[in-house]
JSON list of C-alpha atoms in Angstrom, two decimals:
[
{"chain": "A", "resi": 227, "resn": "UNK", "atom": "CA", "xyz": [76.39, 147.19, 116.10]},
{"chain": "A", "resi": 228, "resn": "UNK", "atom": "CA", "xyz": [75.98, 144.76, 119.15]},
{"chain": "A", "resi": 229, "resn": "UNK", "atom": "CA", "xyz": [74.01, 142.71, 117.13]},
{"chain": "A", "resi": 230, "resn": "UNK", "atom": "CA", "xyz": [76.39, 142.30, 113.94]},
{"chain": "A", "resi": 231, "resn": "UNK", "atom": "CA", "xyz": [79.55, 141.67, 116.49]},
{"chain": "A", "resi": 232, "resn": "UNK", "atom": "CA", "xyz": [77.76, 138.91, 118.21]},
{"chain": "A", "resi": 233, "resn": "UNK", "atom": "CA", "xyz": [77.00, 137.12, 115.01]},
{"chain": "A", "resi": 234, "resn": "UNK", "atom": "CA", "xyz": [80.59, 136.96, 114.19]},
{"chain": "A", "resi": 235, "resn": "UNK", "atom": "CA", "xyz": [81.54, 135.86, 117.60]},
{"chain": "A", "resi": 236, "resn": "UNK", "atom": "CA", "xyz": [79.05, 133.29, 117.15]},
{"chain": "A", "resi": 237, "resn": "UNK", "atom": "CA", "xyz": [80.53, 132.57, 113.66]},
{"chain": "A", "resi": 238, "resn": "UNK", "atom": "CA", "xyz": [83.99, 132.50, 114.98]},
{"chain": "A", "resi": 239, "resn": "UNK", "atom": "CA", "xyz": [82.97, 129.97, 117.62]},
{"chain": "A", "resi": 240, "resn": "UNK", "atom": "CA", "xyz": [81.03, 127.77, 115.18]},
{"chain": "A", "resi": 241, "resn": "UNK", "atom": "CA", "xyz": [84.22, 127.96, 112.55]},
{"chain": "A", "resi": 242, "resn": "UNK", "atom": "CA", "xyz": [86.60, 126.85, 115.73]},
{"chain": "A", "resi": 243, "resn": "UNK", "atom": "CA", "xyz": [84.42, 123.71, 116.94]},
{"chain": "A", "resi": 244, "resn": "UNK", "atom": "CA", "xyz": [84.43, 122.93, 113.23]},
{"chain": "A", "resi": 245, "resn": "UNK", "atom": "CA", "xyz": [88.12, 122.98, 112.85]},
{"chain": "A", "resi": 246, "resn": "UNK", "atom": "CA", "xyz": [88.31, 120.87, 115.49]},
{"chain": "A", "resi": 247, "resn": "UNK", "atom": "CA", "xyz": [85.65, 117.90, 115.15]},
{"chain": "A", "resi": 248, "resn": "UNK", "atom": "CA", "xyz": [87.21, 118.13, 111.15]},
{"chain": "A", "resi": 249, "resn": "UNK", "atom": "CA", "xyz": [90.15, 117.24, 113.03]},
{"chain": "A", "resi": 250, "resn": "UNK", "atom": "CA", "xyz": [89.52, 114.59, 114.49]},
{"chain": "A", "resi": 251, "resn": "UNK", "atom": "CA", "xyz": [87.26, 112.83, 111.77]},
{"chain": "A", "resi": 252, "resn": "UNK", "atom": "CA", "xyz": [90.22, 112.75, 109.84]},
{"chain": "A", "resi": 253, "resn": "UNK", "atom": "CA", "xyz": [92.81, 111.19, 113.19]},
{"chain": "A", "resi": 254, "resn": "UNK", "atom": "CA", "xyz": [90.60, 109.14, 113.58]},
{"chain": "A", "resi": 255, "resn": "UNK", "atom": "CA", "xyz": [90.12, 107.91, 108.83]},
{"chain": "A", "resi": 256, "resn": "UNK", "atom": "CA", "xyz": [94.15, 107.71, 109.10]},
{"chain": "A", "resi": 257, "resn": "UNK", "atom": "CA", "xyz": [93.41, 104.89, 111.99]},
{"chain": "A", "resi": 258, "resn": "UNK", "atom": "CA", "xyz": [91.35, 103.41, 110.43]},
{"chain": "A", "resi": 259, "resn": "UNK", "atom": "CA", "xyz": [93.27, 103.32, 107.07]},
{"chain": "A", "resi": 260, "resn": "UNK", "atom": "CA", "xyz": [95.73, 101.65, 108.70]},
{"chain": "A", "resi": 261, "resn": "UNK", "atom": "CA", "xyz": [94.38, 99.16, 110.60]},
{"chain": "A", "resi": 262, "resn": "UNK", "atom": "CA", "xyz": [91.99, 98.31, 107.51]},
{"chain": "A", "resi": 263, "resn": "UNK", "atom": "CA", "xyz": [95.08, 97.76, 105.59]},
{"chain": "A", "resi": 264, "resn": "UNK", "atom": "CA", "xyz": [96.82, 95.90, 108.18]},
{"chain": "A", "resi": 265, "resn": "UNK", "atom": "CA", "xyz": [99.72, 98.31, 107.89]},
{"chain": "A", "resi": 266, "resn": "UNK", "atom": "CA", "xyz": [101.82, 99.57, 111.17]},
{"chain": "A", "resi": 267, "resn": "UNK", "atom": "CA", "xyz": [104.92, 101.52, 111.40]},
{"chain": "A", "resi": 268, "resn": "UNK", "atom": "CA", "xyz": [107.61, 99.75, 109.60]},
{"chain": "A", "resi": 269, "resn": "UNK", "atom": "CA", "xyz": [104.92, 98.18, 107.66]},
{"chain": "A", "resi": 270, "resn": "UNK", "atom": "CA", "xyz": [106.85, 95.85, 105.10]},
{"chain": "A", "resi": 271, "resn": "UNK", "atom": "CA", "xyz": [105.26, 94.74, 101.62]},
{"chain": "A", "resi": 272, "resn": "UNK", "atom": "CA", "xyz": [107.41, 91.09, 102.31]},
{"chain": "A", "resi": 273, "resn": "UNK", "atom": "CA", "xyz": [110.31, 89.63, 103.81]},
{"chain": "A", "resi": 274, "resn": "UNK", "atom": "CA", "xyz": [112.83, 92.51, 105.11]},
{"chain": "A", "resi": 275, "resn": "UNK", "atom": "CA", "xyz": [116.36, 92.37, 103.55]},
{"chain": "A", "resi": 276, "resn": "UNK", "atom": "CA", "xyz": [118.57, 89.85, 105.63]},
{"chain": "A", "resi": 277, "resn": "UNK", "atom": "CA", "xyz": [115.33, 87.40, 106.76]},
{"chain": "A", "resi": 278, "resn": "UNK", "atom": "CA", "xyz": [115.91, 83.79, 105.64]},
{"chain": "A", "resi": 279, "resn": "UNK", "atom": "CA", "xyz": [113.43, 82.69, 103.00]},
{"chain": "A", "resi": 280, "resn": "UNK", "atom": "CA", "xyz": [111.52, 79.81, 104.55]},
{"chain": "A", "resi": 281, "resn": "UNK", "atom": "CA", "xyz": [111.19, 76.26, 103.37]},
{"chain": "A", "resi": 282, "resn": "UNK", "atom": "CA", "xyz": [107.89, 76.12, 100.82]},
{"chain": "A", "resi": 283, "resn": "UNK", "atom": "CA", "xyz": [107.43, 73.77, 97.46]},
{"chain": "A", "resi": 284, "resn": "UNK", "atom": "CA", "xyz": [105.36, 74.77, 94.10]},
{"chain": "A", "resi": 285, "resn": "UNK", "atom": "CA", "xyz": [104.83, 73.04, 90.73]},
{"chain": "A", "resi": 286, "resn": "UNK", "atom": "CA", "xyz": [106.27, 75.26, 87.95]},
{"chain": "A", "resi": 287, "resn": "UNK", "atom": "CA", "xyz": [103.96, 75.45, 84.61]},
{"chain": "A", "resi": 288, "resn": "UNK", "atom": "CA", "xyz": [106.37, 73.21, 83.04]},
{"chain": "A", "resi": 289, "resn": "UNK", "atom": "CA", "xyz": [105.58, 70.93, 86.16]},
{"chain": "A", "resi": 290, "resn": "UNK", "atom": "CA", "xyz": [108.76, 70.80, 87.96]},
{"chain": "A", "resi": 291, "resn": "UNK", "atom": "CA", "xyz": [109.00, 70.97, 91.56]},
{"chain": "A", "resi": 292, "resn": "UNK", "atom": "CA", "xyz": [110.90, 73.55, 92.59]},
{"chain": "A", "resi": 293, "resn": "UNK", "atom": "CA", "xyz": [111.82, 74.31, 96.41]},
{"chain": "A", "resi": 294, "resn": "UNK", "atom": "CA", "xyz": [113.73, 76.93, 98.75]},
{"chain": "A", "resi": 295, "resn": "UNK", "atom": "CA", "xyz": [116.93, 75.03, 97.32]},
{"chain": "A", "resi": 296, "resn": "UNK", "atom": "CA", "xyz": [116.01, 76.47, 94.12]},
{"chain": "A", "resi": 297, "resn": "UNK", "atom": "CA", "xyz": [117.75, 79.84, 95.30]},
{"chain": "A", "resi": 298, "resn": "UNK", "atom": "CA", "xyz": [120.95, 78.39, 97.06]},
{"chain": "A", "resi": 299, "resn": "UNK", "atom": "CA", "xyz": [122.34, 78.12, 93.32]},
{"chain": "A", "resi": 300, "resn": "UNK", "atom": "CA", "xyz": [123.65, 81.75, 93.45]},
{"chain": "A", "resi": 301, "resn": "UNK", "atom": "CA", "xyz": [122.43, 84.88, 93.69]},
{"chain": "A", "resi": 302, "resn": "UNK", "atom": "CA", "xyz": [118.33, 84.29, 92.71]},
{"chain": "A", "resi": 303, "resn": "UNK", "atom": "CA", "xyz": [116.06, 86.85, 91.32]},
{"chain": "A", "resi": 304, "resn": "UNK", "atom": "CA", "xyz": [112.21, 86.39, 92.45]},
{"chain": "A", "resi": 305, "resn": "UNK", "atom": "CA", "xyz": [109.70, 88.29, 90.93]},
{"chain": "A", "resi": 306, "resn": "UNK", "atom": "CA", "xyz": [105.93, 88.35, 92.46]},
{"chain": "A", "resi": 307, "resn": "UNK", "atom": "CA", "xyz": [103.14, 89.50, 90.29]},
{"chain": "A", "resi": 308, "resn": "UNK", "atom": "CA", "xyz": [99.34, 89.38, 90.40]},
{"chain": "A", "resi": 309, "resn": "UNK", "atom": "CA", "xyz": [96.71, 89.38, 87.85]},
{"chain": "A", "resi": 310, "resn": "UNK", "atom": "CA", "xyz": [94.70, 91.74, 89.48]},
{"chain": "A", "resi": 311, "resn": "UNK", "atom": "CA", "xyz": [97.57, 94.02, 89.49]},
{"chain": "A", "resi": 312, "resn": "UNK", "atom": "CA", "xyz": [97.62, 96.81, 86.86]},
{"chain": "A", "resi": 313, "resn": "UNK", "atom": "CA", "xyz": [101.15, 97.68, 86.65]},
{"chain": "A", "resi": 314, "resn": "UNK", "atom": "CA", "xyz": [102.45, 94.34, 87.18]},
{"chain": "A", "resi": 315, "resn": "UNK", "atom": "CA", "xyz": [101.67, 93.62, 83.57]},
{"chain": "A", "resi": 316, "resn": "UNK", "atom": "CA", "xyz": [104.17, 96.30, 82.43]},
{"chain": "A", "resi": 317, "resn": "UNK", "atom": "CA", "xyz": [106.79, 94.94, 84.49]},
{"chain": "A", "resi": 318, "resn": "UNK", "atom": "CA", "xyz": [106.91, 91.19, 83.29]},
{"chain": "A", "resi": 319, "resn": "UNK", "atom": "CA", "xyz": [108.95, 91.83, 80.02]},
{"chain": "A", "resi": 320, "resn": "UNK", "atom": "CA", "xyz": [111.49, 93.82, 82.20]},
{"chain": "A", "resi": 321, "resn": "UNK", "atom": "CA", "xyz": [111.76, 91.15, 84.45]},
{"chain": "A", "resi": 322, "resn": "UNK", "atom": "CA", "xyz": [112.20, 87.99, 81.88]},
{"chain": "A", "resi": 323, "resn": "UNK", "atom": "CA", "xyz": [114.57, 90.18, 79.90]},
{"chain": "A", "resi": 324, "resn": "UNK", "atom": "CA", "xyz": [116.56, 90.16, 83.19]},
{"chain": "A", "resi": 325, "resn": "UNK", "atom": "CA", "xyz": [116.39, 86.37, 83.71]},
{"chain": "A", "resi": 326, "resn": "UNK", "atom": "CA", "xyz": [118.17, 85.91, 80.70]},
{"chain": "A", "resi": 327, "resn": "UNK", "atom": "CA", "xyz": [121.11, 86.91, 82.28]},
{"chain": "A", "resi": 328, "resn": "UNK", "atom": "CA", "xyz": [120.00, 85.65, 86.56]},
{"chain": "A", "resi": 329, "resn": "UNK", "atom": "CA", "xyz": [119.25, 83.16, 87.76]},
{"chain": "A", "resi": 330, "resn": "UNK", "atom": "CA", "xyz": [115.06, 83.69, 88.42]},
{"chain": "A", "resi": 331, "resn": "UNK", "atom": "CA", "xyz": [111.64, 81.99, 89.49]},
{"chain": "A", "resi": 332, "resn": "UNK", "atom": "CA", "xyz": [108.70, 84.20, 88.26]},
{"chain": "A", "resi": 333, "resn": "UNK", "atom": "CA", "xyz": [105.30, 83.88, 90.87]},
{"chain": "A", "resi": 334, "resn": "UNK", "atom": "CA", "xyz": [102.31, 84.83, 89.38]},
{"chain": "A", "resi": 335, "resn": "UNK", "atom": "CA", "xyz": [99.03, 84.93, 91.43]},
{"chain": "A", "resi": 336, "resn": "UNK", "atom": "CA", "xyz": [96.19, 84.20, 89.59]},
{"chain": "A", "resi": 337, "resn": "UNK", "atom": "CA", "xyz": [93.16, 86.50, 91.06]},
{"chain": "A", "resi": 338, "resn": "UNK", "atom": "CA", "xyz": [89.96, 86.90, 90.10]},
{"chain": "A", "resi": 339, "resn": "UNK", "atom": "CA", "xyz": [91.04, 86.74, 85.97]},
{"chain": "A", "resi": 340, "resn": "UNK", "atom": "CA", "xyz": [93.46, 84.61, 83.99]},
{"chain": "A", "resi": 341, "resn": "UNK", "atom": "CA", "xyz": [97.34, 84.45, 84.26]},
{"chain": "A", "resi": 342, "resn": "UNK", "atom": "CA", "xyz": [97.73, 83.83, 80.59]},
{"chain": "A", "resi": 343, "resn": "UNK", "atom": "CA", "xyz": [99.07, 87.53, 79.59]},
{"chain": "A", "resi": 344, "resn": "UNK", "atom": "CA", "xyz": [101.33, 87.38, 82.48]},
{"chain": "A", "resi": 345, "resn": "UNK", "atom": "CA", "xyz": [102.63, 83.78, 82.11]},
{"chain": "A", "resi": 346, "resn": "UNK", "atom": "CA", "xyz": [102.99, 84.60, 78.22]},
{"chain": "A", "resi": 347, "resn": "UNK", "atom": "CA", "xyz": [104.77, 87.26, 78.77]},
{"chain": "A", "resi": 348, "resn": "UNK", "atom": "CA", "xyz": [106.83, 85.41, 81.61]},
{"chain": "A", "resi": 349, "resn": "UNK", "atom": "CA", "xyz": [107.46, 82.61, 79.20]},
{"chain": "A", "resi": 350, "resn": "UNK", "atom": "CA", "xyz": [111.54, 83.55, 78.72]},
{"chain": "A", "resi": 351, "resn": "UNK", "atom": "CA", "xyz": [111.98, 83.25, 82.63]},
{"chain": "A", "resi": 352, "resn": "UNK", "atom": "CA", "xyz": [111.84, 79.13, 82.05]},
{"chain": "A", "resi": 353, "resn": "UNK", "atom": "CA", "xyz": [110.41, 78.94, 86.04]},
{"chain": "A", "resi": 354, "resn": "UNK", "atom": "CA", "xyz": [107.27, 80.14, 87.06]},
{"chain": "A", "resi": 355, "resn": "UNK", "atom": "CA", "xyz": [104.78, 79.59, 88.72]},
{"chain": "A", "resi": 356, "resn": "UNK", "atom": "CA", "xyz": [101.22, 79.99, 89.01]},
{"chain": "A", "resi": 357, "resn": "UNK", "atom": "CA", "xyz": [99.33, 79.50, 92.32]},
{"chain": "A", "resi": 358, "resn": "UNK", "atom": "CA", "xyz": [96.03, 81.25, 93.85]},
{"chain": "A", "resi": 359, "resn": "UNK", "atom": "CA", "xyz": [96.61, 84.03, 95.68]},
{"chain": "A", "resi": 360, "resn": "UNK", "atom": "CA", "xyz": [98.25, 83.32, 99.42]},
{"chain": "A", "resi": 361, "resn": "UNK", "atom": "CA", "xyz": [100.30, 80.56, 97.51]},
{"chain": "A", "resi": 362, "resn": "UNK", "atom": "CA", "xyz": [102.94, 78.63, 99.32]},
{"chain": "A", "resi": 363, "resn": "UNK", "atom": "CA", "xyz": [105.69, 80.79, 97.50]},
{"chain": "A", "resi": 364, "resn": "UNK", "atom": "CA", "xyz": [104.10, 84.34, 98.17]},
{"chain": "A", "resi": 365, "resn": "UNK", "atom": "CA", "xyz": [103.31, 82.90, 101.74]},
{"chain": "A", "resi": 366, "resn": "UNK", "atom": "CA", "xyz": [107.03, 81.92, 102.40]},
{"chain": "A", "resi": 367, "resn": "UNK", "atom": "CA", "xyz": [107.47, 85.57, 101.12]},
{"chain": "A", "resi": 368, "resn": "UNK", "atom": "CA", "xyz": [105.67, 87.37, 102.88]},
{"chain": "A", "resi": 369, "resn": "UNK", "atom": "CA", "xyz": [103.78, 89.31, 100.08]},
{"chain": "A", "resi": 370, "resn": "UNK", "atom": "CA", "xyz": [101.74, 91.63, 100.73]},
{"chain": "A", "resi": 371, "resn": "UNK", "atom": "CA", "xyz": [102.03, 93.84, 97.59]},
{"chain": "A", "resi": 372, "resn": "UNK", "atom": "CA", "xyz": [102.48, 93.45, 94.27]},
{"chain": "A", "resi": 373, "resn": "UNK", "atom": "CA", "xyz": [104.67, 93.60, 91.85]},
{"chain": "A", "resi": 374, "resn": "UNK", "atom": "CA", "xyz": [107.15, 92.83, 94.58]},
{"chain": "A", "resi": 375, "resn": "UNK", "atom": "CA", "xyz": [110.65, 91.44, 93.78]},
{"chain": "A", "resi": 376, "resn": "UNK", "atom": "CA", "xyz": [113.42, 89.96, 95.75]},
{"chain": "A", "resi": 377, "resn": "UNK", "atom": "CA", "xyz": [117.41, 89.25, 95.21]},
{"chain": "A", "resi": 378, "resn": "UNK", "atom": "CA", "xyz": [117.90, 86.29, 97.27]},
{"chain": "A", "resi": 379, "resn": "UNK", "atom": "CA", "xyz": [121.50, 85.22, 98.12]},
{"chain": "A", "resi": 380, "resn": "UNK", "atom": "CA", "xyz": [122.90, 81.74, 97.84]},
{"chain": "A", "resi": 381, "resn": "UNK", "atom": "CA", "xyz": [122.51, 81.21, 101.86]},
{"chain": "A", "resi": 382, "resn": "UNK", "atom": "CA", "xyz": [118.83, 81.75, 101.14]},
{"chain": "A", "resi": 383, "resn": "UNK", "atom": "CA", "xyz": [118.12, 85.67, 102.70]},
{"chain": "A", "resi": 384, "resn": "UNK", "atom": "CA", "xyz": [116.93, 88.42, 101.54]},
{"chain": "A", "resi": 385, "resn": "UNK", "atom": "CA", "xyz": [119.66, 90.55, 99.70]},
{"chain": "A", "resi": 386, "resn": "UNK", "atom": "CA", "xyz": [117.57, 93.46, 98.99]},
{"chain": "A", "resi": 387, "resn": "UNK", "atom": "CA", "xyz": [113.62, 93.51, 97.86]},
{"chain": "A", "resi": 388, "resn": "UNK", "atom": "CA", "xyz": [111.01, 96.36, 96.33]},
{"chain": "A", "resi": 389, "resn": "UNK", "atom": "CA", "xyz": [108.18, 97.38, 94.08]},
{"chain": "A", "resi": 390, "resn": "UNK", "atom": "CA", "xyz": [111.20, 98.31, 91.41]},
{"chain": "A", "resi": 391, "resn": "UNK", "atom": "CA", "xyz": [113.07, 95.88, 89.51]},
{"chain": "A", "resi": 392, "resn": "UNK", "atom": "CA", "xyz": [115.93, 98.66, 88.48]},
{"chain": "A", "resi": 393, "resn": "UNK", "atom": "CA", "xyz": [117.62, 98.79, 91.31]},
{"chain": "A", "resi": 394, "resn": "UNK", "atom": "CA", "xyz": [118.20, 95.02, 92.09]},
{"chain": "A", "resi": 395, "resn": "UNK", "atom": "CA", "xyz": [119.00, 94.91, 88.66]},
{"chain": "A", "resi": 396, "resn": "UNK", "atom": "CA", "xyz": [122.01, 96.81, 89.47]},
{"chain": "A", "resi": 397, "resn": "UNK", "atom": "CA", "xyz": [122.59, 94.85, 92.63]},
{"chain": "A", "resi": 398, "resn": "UNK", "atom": "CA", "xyz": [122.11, 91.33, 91.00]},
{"chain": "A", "resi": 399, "resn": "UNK", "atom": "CA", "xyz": [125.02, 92.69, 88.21]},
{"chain": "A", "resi": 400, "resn": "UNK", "atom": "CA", "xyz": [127.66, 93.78, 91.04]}
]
């Protein structure tokens, strides 16, 4: 009888330190997660609504220079995607259709394939533009995920930003 309640003491014990070194394995993955992925509290995927959208200057495919002043025309729609991005794909024929009606510069970063599916379907949009990835666009941006769009006002900030184009859809309508 001694014998059987020591092994489950012994159990109990071993089932307690394992709990707690299981514990901290995974405190210490969830650090490491986010300093791997550069994220902190209030992480942001690119320039926080209200920031003023830096001075930067890009060729469009069409070859015409477009600038910050490009978005002091009214209220701008900017739309970031990536070839390496699966659902950014999806997204581009949303985000033309909506250009037909806003004002909008399309930014596609060409990874490790081709932008031709993207800029073809990007074609209706009339100015994009295709740079490497860390462009001078998506670096005035801040981007830091895609698909990542932005409604910029006509003083050049931030009117509202996100992964979904839906909402500032609705916001670039009001």
């Amino acid at each position: 009888m001694t014998i059987g309640l020591s092994a489950v003491l012994v159990l109990c014990g071993l089932v307690a330190v394992n709990l707690v070194l299981t514990g901290g394995i995974i405190r210490k993955l969830r650090e490491y997660e986010r300093e791997r992925a550069g994220h902190t509290d209030g992480w942001q995927p690119g320039l926080a609504d209200g920031a003023k959208v830096p001075s930067f200057t890009a060729a469009t495919t069409t070859g015409e220079t477009v600038d910050e002043e490009i978005l002091r025309d009214g209220v701008t729609l900017v739309g970031f995607f990536s070839t390496d991005c699966g659902s950014c794909l999806p997204k581009a024929p949303d985000f033309a259709d909506t250009a037909a009606s806003t004002p909008a510069l399309a930014v596609v970063s060409a990874g490790r394939t081709a932008a031709d599916d993207l800029r073809q379907a990007l074609d209706a949009v009339g100015k994009v533009v295709v740079e490497a990835e860390g462009g001078p666009v998506a670096t005035a941006f801040a981007v830091a995920a895609y698909p990542l769009f932005f409604l910029v006002g006509p003083d050049g900030a931030v009117l509202a930003s996100g992964h979904e184009l839906d909402p500032l859809r609705r916001l670039a309508r009001a």
